[in-house]
XYZ file of C-alpha atoms in Angstrom:
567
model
C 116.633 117.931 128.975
C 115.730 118.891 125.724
C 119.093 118.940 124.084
C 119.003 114.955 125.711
C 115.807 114.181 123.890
C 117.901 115.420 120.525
C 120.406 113.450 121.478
C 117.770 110.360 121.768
C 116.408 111.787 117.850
C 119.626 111.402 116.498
C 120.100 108.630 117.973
C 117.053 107.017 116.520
C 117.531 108.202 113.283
C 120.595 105.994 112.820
C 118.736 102.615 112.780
C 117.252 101.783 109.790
C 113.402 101.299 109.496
C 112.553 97.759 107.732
C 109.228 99.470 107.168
C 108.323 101.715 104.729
C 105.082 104.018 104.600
C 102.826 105.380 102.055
C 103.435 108.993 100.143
C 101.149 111.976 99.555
C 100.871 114.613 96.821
C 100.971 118.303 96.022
C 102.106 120.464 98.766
C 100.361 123.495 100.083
C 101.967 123.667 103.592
C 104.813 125.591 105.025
C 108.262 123.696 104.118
C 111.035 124.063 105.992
C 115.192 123.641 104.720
C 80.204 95.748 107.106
C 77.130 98.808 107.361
C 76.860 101.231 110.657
C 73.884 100.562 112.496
C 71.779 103.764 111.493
C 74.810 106.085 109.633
C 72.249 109.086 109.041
C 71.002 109.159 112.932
C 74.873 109.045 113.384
C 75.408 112.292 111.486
C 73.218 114.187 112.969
C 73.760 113.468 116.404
C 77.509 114.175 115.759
C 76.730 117.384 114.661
C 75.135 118.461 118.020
C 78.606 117.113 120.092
C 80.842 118.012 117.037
C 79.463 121.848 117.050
C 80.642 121.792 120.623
C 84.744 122.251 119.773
C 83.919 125.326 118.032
C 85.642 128.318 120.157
C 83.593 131.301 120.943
C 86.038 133.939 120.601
C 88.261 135.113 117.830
C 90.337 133.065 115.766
C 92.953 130.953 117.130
C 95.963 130.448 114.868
C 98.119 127.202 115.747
C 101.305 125.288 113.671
C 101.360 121.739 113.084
C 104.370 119.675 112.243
C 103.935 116.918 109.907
C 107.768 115.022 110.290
C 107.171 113.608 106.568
C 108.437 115.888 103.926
C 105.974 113.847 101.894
C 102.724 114.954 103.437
C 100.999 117.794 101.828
C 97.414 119.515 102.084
C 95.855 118.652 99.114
C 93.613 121.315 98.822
C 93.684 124.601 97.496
C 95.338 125.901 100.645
C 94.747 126.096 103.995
C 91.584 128.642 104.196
C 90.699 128.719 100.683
C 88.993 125.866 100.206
C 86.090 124.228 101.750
C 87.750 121.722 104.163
C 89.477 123.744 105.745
C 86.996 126.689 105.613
C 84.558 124.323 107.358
C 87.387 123.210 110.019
C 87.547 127.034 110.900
C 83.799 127.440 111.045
C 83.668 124.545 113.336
C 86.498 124.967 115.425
C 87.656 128.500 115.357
C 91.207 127.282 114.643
C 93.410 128.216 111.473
C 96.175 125.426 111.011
C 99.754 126.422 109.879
C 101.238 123.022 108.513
C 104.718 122.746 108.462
C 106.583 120.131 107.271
C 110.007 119.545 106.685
C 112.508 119.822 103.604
C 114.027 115.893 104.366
C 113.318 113.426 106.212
C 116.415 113.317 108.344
C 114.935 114.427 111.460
C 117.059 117.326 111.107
C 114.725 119.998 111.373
C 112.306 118.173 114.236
C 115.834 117.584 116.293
C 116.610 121.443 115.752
C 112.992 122.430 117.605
C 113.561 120.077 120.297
C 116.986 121.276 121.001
C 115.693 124.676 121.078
C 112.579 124.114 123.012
C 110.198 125.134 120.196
C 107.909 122.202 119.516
C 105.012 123.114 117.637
C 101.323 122.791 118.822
C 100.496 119.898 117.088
C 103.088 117.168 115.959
C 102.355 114.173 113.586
C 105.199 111.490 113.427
C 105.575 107.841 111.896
C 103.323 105.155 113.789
C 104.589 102.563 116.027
C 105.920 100.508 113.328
C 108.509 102.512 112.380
C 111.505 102.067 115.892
C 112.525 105.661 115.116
C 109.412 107.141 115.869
C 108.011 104.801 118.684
C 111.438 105.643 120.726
C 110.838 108.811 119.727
C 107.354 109.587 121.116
C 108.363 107.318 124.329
C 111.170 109.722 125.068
C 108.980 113.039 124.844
C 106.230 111.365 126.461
C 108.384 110.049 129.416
C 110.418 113.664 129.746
C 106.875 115.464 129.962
C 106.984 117.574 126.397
C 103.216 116.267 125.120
C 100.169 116.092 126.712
C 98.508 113.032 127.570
C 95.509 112.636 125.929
C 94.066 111.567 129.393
C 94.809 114.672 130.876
C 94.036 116.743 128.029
C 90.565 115.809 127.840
C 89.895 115.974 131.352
C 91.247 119.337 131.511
C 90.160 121.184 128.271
C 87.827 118.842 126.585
C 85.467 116.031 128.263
C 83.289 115.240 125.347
C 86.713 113.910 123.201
C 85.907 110.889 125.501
C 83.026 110.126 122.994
C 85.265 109.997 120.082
C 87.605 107.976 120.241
C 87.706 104.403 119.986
C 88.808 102.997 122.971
C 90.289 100.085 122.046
C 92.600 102.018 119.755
C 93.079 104.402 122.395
C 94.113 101.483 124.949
C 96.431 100.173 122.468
C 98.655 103.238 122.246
C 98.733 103.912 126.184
C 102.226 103.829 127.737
C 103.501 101.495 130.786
C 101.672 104.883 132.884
C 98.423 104.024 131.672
C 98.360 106.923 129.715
C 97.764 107.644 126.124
C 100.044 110.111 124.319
C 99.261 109.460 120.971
C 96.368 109.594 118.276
C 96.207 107.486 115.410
C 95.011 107.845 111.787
C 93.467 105.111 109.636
C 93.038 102.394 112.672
C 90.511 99.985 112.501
C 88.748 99.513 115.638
C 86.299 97.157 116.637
C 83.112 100.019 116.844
C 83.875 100.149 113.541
C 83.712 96.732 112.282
C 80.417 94.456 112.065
C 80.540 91.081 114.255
C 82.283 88.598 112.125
C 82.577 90.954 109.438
C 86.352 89.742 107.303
C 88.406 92.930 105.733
C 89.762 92.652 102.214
C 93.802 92.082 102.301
C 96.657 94.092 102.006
C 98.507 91.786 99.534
C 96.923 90.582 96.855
C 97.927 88.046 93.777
C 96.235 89.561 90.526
C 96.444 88.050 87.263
C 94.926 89.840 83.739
C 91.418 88.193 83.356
C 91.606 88.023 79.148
C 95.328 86.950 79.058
C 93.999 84.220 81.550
C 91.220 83.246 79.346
C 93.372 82.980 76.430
C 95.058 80.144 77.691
C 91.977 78.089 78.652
C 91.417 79.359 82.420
C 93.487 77.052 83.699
C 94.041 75.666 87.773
C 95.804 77.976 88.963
C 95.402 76.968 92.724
C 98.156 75.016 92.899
C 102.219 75.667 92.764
C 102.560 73.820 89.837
C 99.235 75.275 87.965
C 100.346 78.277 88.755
C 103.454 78.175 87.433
C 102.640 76.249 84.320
C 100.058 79.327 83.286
C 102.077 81.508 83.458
C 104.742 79.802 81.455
C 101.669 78.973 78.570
C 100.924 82.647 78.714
C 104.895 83.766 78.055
C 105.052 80.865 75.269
C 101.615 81.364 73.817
C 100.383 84.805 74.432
C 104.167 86.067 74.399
C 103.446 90.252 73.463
C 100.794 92.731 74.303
C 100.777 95.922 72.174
C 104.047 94.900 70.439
C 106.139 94.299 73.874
C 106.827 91.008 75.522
C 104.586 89.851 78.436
C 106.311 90.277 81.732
C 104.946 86.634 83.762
C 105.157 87.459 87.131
C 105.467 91.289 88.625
C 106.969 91.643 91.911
C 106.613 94.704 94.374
C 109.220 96.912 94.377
C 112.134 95.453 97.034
C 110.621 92.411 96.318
C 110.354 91.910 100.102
C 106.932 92.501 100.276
C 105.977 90.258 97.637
C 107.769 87.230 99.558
C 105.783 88.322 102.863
C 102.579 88.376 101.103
C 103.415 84.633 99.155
C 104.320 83.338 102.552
C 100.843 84.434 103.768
C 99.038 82.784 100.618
C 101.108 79.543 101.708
C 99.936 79.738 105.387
C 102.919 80.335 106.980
C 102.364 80.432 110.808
C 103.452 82.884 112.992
C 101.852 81.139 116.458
C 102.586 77.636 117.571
C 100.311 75.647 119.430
C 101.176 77.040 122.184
C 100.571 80.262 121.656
C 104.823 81.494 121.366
C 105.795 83.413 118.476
C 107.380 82.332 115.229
C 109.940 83.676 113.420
C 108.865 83.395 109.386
C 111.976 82.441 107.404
C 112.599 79.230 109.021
C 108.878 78.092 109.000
C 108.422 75.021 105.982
C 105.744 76.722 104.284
C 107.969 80.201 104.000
C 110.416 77.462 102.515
C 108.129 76.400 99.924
C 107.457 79.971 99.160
C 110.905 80.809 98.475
C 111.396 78.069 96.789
C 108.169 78.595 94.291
C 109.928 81.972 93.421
C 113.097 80.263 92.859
C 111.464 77.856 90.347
C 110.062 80.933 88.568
C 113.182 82.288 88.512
C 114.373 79.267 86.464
C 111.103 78.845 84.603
C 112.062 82.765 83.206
C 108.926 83.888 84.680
C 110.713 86.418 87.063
C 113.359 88.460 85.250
C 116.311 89.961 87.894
C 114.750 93.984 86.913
C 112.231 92.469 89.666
C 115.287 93.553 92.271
C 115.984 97.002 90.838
C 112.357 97.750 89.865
C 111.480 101.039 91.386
C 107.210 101.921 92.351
C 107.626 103.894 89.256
C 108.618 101.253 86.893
C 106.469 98.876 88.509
C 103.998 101.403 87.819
C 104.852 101.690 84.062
C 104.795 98.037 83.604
C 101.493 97.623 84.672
C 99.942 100.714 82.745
C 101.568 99.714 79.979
C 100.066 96.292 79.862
C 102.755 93.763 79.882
C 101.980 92.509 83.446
C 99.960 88.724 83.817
C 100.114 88.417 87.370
C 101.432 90.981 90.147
C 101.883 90.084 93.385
C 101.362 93.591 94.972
C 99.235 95.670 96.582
C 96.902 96.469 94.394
C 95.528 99.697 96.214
C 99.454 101.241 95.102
C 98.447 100.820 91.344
C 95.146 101.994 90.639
C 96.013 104.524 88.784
C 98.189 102.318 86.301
C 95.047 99.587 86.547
C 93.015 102.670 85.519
C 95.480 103.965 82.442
C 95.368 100.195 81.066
C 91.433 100.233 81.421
C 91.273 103.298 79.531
C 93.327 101.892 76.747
C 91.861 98.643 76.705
C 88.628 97.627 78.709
C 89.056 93.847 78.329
C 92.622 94.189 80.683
C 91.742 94.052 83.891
C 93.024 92.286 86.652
C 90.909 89.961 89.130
C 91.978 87.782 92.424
C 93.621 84.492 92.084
C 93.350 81.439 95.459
C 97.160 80.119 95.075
C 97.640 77.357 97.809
C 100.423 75.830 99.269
C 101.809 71.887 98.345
C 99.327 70.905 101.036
C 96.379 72.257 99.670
C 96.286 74.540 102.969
C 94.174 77.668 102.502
C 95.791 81.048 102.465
C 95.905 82.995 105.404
C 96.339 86.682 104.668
C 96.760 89.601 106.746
C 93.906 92.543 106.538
C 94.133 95.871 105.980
C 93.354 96.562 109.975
C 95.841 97.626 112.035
C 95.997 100.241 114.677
C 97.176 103.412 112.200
C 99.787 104.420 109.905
C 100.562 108.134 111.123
C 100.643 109.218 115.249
C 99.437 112.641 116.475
C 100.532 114.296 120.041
C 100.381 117.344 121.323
C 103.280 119.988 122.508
C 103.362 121.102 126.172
C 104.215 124.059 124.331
C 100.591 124.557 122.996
C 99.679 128.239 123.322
C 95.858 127.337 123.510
C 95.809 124.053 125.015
C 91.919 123.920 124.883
C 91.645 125.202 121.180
C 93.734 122.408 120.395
C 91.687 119.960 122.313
C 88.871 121.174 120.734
C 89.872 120.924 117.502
C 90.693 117.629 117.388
C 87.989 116.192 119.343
C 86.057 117.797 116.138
C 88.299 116.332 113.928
C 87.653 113.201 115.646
C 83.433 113.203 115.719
C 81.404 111.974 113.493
C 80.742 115.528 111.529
C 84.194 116.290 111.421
C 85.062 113.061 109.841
C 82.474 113.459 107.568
C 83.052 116.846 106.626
C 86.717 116.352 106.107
C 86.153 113.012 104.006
C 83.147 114.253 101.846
C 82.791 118.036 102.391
C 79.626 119.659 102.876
C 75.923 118.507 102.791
C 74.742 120.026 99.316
C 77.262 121.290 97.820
C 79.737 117.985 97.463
C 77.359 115.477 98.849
C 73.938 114.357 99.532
C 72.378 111.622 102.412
C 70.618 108.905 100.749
C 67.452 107.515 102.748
C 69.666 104.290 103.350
C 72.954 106.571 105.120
C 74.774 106.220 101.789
C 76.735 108.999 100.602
C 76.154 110.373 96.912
C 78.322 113.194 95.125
C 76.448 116.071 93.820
C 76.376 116.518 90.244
C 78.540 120.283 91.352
C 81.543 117.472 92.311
C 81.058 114.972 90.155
C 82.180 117.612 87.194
C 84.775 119.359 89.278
C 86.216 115.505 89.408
C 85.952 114.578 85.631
C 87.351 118.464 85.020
C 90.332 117.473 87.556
C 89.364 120.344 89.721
C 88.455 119.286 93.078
C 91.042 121.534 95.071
C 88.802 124.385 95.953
C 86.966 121.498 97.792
C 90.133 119.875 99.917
C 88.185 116.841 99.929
C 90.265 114.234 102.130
C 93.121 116.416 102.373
C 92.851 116.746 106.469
C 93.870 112.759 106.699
C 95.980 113.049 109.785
C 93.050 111.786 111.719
C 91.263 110.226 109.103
C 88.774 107.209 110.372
C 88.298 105.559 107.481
C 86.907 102.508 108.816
C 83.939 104.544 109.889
C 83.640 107.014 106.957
C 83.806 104.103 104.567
C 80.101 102.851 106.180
C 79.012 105.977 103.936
C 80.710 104.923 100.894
C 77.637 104.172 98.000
C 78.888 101.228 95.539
C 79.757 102.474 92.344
C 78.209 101.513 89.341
C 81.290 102.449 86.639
C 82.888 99.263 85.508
C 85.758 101.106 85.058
C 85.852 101.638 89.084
C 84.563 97.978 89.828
C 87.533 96.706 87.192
C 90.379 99.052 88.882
C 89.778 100.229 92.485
C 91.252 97.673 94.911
C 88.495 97.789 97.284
C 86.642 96.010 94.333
C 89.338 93.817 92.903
C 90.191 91.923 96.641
C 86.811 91.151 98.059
C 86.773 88.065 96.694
C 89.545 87.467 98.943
C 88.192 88.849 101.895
C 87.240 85.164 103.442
C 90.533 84.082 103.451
C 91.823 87.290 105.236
C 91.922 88.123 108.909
C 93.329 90.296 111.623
C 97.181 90.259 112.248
C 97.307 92.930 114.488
C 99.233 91.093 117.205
C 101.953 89.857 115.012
C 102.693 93.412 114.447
C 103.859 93.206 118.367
C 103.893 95.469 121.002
C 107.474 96.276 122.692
C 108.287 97.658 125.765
C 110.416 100.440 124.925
C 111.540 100.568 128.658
C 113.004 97.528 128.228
C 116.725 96.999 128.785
C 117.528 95.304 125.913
C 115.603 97.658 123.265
C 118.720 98.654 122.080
C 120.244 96.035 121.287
C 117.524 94.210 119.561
C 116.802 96.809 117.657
C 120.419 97.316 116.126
C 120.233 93.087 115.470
C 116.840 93.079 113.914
C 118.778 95.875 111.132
C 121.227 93.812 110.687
C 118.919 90.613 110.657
C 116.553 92.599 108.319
C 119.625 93.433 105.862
C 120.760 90.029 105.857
C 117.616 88.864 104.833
C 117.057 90.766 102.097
C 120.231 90.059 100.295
C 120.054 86.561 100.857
C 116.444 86.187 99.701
C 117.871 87.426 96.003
C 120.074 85.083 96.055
C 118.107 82.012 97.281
C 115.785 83.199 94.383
C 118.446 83.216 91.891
C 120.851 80.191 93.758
C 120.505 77.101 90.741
C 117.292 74.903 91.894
C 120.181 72.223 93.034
C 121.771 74.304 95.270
C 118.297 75.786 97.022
C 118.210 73.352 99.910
C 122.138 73.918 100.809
C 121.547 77.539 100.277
C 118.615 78.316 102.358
C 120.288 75.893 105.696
C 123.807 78.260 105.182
C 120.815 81.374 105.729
C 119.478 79.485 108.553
C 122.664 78.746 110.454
C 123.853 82.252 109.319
C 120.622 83.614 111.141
C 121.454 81.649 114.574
C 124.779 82.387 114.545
C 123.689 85.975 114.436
C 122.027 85.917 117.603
C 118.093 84.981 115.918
C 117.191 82.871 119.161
C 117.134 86.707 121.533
C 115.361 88.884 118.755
C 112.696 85.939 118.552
C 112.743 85.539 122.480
C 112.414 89.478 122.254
C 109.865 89.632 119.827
C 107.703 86.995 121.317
C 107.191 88.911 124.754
C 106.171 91.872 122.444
C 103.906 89.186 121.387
C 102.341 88.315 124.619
C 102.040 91.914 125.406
C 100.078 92.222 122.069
C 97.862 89.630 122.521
C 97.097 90.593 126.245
C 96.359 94.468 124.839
C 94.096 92.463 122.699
C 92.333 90.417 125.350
C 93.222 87.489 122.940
C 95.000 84.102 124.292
C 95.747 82.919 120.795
C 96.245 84.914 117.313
C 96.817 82.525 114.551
C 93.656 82.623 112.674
C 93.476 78.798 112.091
C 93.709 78.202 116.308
C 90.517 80.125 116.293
C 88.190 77.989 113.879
């Protein structure tokens, strides 16, 4: 069985994600080859139901397999710092991390084959197909524990910690739950009404904008026409030319975010799911870029750019607008603001031909990292009990901000506030004997951030994308269901999944060139895509897609998605 579960790793491995996830830092692990109710009452009733994961006995010493090669523990190391000195106070559990050399799968296909999982594994989330077939396989085959089972057998009280409609979300066609996410959003966690900031964000430099007047900008043609007056008219910052328009690296992303500020649908009226490229306003998107194009506002380097140049061009101040993700640049943002405090980038409302609002997807979702554990597991209930502490209240407080009077204080309002102690070990760039954050494989932060006090430093209001996107936060709303949710039982996984690679590599070739194509040749271009896309088979991956639709939106306990359907 388990050398048939390799197989199925291997096997997975080979198709392509269209995805791509976020990256980590320094590694200290084992490498192988809007406001909470009452926050403060919160706390310290936590710490009464968090206290109770802590093992009685001796120490308990387990391994946990991160399959990024990424991922890293932040901290000073695993026992010598405070995180993870308080995680062993609490729990009575010493974490080995291991993670691998590559990200091949090599080394995770090697312990299944040889019937050595770890205690603890954390893989890719649902929206990457490798790992979702993945974690269906070792679920089905009986290698992890249902959480279901593992809290009614080791650990009751977990049932009070997690959120239930993430939990729901991941549960298989059993009715079980295998999996754990990290940095879902779930709806204990969000105020009634309440709009999240987006993911995507257009950002243009607020004193090269004013230098041209402060023009419209809402419109295509504004748009387009200030940034052309600030390459003619500004023309060089520091001595280098001004680079117009900056687009994420892959440029992919950048289209997908443009499409959302045109308000390109993914629902139809009656509630079936739509396929993006060949929707008008994903058109007129395309279509914008290819007028830049022509307009020299986008340069082709936008195709090649890596996150580091991207990075570079923005630090080094030659970037009027980005259309990015802000929250992937804050560090550049923060390099610029050092050097000069007047460049800083704010929010800009571009609209469609139509004059139709954007719609743009949130930073919700139900996690970005999955957690299960191993049959394997030596001490099944130490396990449980760590994470359900992990999970609490305390433990997500203690992992995000450390420990009550030495890194923090409570404010009388439930607000968080470093202690002086921190706030020099952060300006001295020596946090690690703290580990501060660096247990984030069950981070909550749409709970923890209820704690968050609002700075006061310009230079963090001017640079921190938290700060930068509110503005936009009332035109952004929840696309969890277009994320889908497939039946990985289903017959014709397979095959879909092999067309929507090839689908997904079509694409992005043939977006550079309708960005590129000579404005006369757009329309011709962009129908020879279209046909290209049918004759590819696009009418079963969008029949496919939209029952993993329905399912989502049933999960939900939504009938309709589309956020303009629901004013």
């Amino acid at each position: 069985m388990f050398k048939k579960l390799a197989g199925v790793v291997l096997s997975a491995a080979m198709l392509a994600g269209v995805l791509s996830g976020c990256a980590g830092a320094e590694n200290n692990s084992t490498q192988a080859g809007q406001e909470a109710e009452n926050p403060k009452e919160s706390m310290s009733a936590s710490a009464e139901t968090g206290s109770e994961g802590a093992t009685t006995g001796e120490q308990v010493e387990i391994d946990w397999y991160v399959d990024l090669p990424y991922w890293t523990w932040t901290g000073q190391g695993f026992g010598e710092d405070l995180t993870s000195q308080m995680i062993m106070e609490a729990t009575g559990v010493k974490i080995n991390f291991i993670v691998p050399a590559s990200d091949d799968s090599e080394q995770l296909t090697a312990m299944i084959a040889s019937n050595s999982l770890p205690d603890i594994m954390t893989v890719e989330g649902w929206w990457d197909n490798n790992s979702r077939m993945l974690t269906y396989q070792m679920a089905a085959e009986d290698y992890i524990w249902s959480f279901n089972d593992l809290m009614e057998q080791y650990c009751p009280e977990m049932k009070d910690n997690i959120r239930q409609d993430v939990f729901d979300w991941y549960a298989e066609a059993d009715g079980k739950t295998y999996l754990l996410p990290n940095f879902a959003y779930s709806t204990e966690d969000l105020s009634e009404g309440e709009q999240l900031v987006p993911n995507g964000c257009i950002t243009i430099r607020q004193d090269l904008y004013e230098a041209i007047g402060s023009p419209d900008m809402s419109t295509p043609e504004g748009f387009l026409d200030a940034c052309l007056k600030v390459k003619n008219e500004v023309k060089q910052y520091n001595g280098q030319d001004i680079i117009p328009i900056q687009l994420y690296e892959g440029v992919g992303s950048s289209i997908s975010w443009l499409a959302q500020y045109f308000a390109t649908p993914y629902e139809d009226e009656d509630g079936n799911y739509l396929y993006d490229f060949t929707q008008e306003n994903y058109k007129e998107a395309l279509q914008f870029l290819n007028k830049a194009y022509h307009m020299g506002l986008i340069t082709d380097a936008n195709f090649s750019d890596t996150r580091d140049l991207v990075n570079e061009k923005i630090a080094s101040g030659r970037v009027f607008c980005q259309i990015t993700a802000p929250q992937d640049f804050v560090a550049s943002m923060q390099s610029l603001y050092d050097a000069d405090p007047k460049a800083v980038y704010v929010p800009v409302v571009l609209k469609n031909s139509k004059g139709e609002d954007p719609v743009l997807q949130d930073i919700r979702g139900f996690g970005w990292l999955t957690t299960c554990v191993s049959k394997n597991a030596e001490h099944p209930e130490a396990v449980a009990k760590l994470i359900n502490w992990l999970l609490s209240d305390e433990g997500q407080i203690a992992t995000t901000f450390g420990k009550e009077g030495v890194t923090y204080t409570m404010q009388d309002d439930g607000k968080i506030v470093y202690t002086e102690e921190y706030e020099q070990a952060m300006a001295a760039n020596d946090t690690k004997k703290y580990g501060l954050s660096a247990m984030n494989l069950l981070s909550n932060y749409a709970f923890t951030r209820h704690y968050e006090s609002e700075s006061k430093d310009p230079k963090i209001i001017a640079t921190v994308d938290t700060y930068i996107k509110r503005p936009m936060a009332q035109y952004s709303y929840d696309f969890t269901a277009q994320g889908l949710k497939l039946d990985p039982a289903d017959p014709r996984k397979a095959e879909m999944s092999q067309l929507s690679v090839k689908i997904s590599e079509f694409r992005t070739s043939t977006i550079a060139e309708l960005v590129t194509v000579s404005e006369d040749s757009f329309e011709s271009k962009y129908q020879q895509a279209v046909d290209a896309l049918n004759g590819m088979g696009l009418d079963k991956l969008i029949e496919y897609n939209n029952d993993g639709f329905q399912n989502a939106k049933k999960a939900l306990g939504i009938e309709r998605s589309w956020p303009p359907y629901l004013k």
